Short mmCIF file of C-alpha atoms in Angstrom, two decimals:
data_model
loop_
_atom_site.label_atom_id
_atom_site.label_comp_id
_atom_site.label_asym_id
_atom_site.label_seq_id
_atom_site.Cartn_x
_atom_site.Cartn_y
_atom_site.Cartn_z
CA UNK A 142 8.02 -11.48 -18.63
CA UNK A 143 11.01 -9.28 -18.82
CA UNK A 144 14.26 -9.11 -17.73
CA UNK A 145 14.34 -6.06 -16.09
CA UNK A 146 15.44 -5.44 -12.48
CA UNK A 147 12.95 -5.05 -10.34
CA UNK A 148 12.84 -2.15 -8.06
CA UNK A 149 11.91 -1.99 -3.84
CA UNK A 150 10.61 1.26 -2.71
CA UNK A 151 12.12 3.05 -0.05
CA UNK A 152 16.20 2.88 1.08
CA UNK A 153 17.32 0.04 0.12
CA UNK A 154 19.73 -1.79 2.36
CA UNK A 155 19.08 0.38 5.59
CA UNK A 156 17.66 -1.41 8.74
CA UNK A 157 17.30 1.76 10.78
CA UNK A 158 13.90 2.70 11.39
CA UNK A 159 13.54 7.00 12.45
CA UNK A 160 9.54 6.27 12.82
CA UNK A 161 10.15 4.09 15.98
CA UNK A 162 11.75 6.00 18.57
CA UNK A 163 14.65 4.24 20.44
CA UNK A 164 14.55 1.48 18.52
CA UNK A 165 13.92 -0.02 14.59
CA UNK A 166 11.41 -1.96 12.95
CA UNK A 167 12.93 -4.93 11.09
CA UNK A 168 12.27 -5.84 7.73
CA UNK A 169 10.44 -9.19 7.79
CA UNK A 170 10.06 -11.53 4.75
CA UNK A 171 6.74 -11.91 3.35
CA UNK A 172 7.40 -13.48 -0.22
CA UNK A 173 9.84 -14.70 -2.77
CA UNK A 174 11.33 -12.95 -5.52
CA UNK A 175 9.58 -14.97 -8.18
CA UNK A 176 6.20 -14.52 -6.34
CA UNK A 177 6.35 -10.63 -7.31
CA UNK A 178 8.45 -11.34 -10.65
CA UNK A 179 5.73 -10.41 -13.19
CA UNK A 180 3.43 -6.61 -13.74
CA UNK A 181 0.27 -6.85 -11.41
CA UNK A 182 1.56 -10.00 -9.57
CA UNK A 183 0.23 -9.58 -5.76
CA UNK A 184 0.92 -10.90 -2.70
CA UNK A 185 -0.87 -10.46 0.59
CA UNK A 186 -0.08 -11.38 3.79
CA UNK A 187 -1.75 -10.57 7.47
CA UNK A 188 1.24 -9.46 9.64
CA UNK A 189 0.64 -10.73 13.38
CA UNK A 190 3.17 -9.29 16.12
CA UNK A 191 3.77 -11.21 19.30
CA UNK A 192 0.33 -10.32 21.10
CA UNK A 193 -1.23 -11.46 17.78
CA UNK A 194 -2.34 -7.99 16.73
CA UNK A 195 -2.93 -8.32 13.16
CA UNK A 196 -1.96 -6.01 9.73
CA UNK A 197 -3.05 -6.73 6.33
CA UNK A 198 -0.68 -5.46 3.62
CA UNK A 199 -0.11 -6.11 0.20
CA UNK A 200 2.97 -6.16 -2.03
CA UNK A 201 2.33 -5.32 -6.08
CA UNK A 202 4.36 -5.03 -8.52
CA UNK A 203 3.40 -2.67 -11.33
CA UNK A 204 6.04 -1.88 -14.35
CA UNK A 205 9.10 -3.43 -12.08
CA UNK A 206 8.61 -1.72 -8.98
CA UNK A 207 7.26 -3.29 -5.93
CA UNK A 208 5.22 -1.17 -3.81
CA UNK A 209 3.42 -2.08 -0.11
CA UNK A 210 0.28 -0.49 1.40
CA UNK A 211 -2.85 -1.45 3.76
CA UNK A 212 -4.41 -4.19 1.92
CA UNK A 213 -7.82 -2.54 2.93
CA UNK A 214 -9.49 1.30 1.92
CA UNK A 215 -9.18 3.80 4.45
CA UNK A 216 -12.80 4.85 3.07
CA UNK A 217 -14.92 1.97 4.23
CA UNK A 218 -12.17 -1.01 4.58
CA UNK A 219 -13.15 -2.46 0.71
CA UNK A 220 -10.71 -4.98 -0.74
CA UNK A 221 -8.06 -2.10 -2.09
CA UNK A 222 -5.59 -4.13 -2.64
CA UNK A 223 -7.91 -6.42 -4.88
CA UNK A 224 -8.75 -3.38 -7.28
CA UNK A 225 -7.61 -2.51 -10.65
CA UNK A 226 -4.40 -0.41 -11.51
CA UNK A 227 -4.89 3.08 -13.39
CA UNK A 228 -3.38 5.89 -14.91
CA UNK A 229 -4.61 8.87 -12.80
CA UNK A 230 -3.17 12.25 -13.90
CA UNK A 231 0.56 10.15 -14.18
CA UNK A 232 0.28 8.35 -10.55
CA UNK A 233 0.02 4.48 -11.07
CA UNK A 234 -3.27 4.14 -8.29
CA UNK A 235 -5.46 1.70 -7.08
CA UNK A 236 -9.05 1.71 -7.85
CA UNK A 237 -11.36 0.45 -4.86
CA UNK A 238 -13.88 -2.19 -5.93
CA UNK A 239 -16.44 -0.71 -3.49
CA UNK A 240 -16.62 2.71 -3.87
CA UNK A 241 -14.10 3.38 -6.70
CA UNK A 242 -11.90 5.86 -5.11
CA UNK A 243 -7.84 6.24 -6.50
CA UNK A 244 -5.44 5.56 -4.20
CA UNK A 245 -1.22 6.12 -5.60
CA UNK A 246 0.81 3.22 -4.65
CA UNK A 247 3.42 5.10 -3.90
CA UNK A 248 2.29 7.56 -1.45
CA UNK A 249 -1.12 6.56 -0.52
CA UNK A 250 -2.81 10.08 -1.28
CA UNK A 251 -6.31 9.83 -2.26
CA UNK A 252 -6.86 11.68 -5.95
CA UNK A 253 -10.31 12.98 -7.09
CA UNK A 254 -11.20 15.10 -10.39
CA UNK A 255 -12.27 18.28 -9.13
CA UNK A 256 -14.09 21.22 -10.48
CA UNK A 257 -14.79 24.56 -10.58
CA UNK A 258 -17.53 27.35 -11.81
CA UNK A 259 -17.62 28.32 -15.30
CA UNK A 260 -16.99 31.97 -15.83
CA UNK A 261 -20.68 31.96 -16.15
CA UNK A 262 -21.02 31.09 -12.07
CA UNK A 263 -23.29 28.18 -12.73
CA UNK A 264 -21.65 25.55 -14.74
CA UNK A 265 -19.43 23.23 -13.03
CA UNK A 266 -16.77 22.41 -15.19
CA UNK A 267 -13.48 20.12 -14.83
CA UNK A 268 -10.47 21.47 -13.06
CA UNK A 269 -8.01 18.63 -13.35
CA UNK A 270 -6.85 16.10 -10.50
CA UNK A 271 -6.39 17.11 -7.19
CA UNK A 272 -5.25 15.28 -4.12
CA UNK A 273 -6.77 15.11 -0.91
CA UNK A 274 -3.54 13.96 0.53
CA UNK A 275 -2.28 10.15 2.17
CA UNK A 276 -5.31 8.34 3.28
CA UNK A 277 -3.77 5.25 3.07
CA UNK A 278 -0.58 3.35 4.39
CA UNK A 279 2.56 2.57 2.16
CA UNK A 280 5.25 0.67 3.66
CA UNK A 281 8.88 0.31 2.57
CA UNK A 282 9.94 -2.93 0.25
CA UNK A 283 13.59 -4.12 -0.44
CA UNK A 284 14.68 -7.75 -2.44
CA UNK A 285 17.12 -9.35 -1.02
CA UNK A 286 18.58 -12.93 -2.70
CA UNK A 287 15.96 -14.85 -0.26
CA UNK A 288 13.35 -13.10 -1.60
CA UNK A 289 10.98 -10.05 -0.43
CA UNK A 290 11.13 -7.81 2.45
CA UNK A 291 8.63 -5.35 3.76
CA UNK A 292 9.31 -2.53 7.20
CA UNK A 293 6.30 -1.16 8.17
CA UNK A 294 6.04 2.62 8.50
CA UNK A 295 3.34 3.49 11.40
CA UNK A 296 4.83 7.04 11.86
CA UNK A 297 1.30 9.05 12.95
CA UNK A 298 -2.26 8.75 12.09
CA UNK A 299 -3.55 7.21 8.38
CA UNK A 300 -7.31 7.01 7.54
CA UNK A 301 -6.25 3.66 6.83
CA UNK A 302 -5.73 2.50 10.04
CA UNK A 303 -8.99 1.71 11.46
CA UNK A 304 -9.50 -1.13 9.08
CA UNK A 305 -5.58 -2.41 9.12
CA UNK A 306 -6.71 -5.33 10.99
CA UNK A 307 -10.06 -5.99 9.91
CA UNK A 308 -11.25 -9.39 8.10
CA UNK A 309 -10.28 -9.04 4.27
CA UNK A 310 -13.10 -9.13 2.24
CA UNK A 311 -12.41 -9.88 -1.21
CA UNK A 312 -8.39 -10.81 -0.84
CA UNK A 313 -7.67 -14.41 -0.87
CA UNK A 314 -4.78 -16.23 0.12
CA UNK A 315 -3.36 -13.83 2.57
CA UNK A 316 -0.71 -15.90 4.13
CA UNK A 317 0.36 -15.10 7.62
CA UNK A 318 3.29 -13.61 8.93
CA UNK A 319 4.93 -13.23 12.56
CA UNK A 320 6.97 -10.34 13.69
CA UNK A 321 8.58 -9.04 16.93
CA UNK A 322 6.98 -5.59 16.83
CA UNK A 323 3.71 -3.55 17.20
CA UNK A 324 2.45 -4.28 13.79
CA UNK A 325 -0.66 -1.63 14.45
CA UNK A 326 0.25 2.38 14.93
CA UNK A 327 -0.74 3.60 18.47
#
């Protein structure tokens, strides 16, 4: 292992939340700093608020930053969060088990390889990586000295959202994890 910093997504340091109106969204603590120390270390956790509405998200780190999304696809709720890391065009993403679709860590978008006719106007032929845009949830990460911290952003409507709080096939050890707030976007 390293000794390089590791790096939170998001502002670090700021408790004010502009995604829920007339009031914030804490940071809660889901893990401790040596639980994400290491590339591809995971940790996932089921987020319950008060009426025990639950969220499944998952920390990773991958090369020293520590990112947070919907533990489960927004395609057909596969174990995500489970899936292998790759190199897709320059975005670190995901790779569903299920169904193999790329998801970026960082912004949740959904990248495909498209293509395009062949001068010829029969021949499909590549046309490099293309987004279809966030399909899936990220949420913000910051260390602090007692370890890690995740605010959840449920500004609109994500793909990802129908499964958020769905058993988690395929993720073990998802520890659980009480909060004061609406942990599901209305």
């Amino acid at each position: 292992i390293e000794d390089t910093p590791l790096r939170a997504r998001g502002a670090p340091g700021t408790t004010a939340d502009p995604i829920t109106p007339g009031g914030e969204r804490p940071f809660v603590r889901v893990a401790s700093e040596d639980e994400l120390r290491g590339d591809g270390d995971r940790v996932h956790v089921q987020l319950l608020d008060a009426d025990g509405a639950p969220r499944h998200v998952s920390l990773i780190n991958h090369e020293g930053e520590v990112f947070a999304l919907d533990s489960l696809c927004y395609h057909a709720g596969g174990p995500l969060a489970a899936g292998d890391i790759e190199d897709v065009g320059g975005s670190p993403c995901l790779s569903c088990p299920w169904h193999l679709y790329k998801v970026t860590l960082g912004t949740g978008e959904k990248l495909y390889g498209s293509t395009k006719l062949d001068d010829d106007g029969v021949t499909l032929v590549p046309d490099g990586i293309k987004s279809a845009g966030a399909r899936q949830r990220t949420h913000e990460t910051e260390l602090r000295e007692d370890g890690w911290y995740v605010r959840l952003r449920l500004d609109g409507v994500l793909e990802s959202d129908r499964f958020a709080n769905k058993r988690v096939p395929g993720i073990s050890g998802a520890r659980v994890v009480r909060v004061d707030q609406p942990v599901i976007a209305a």
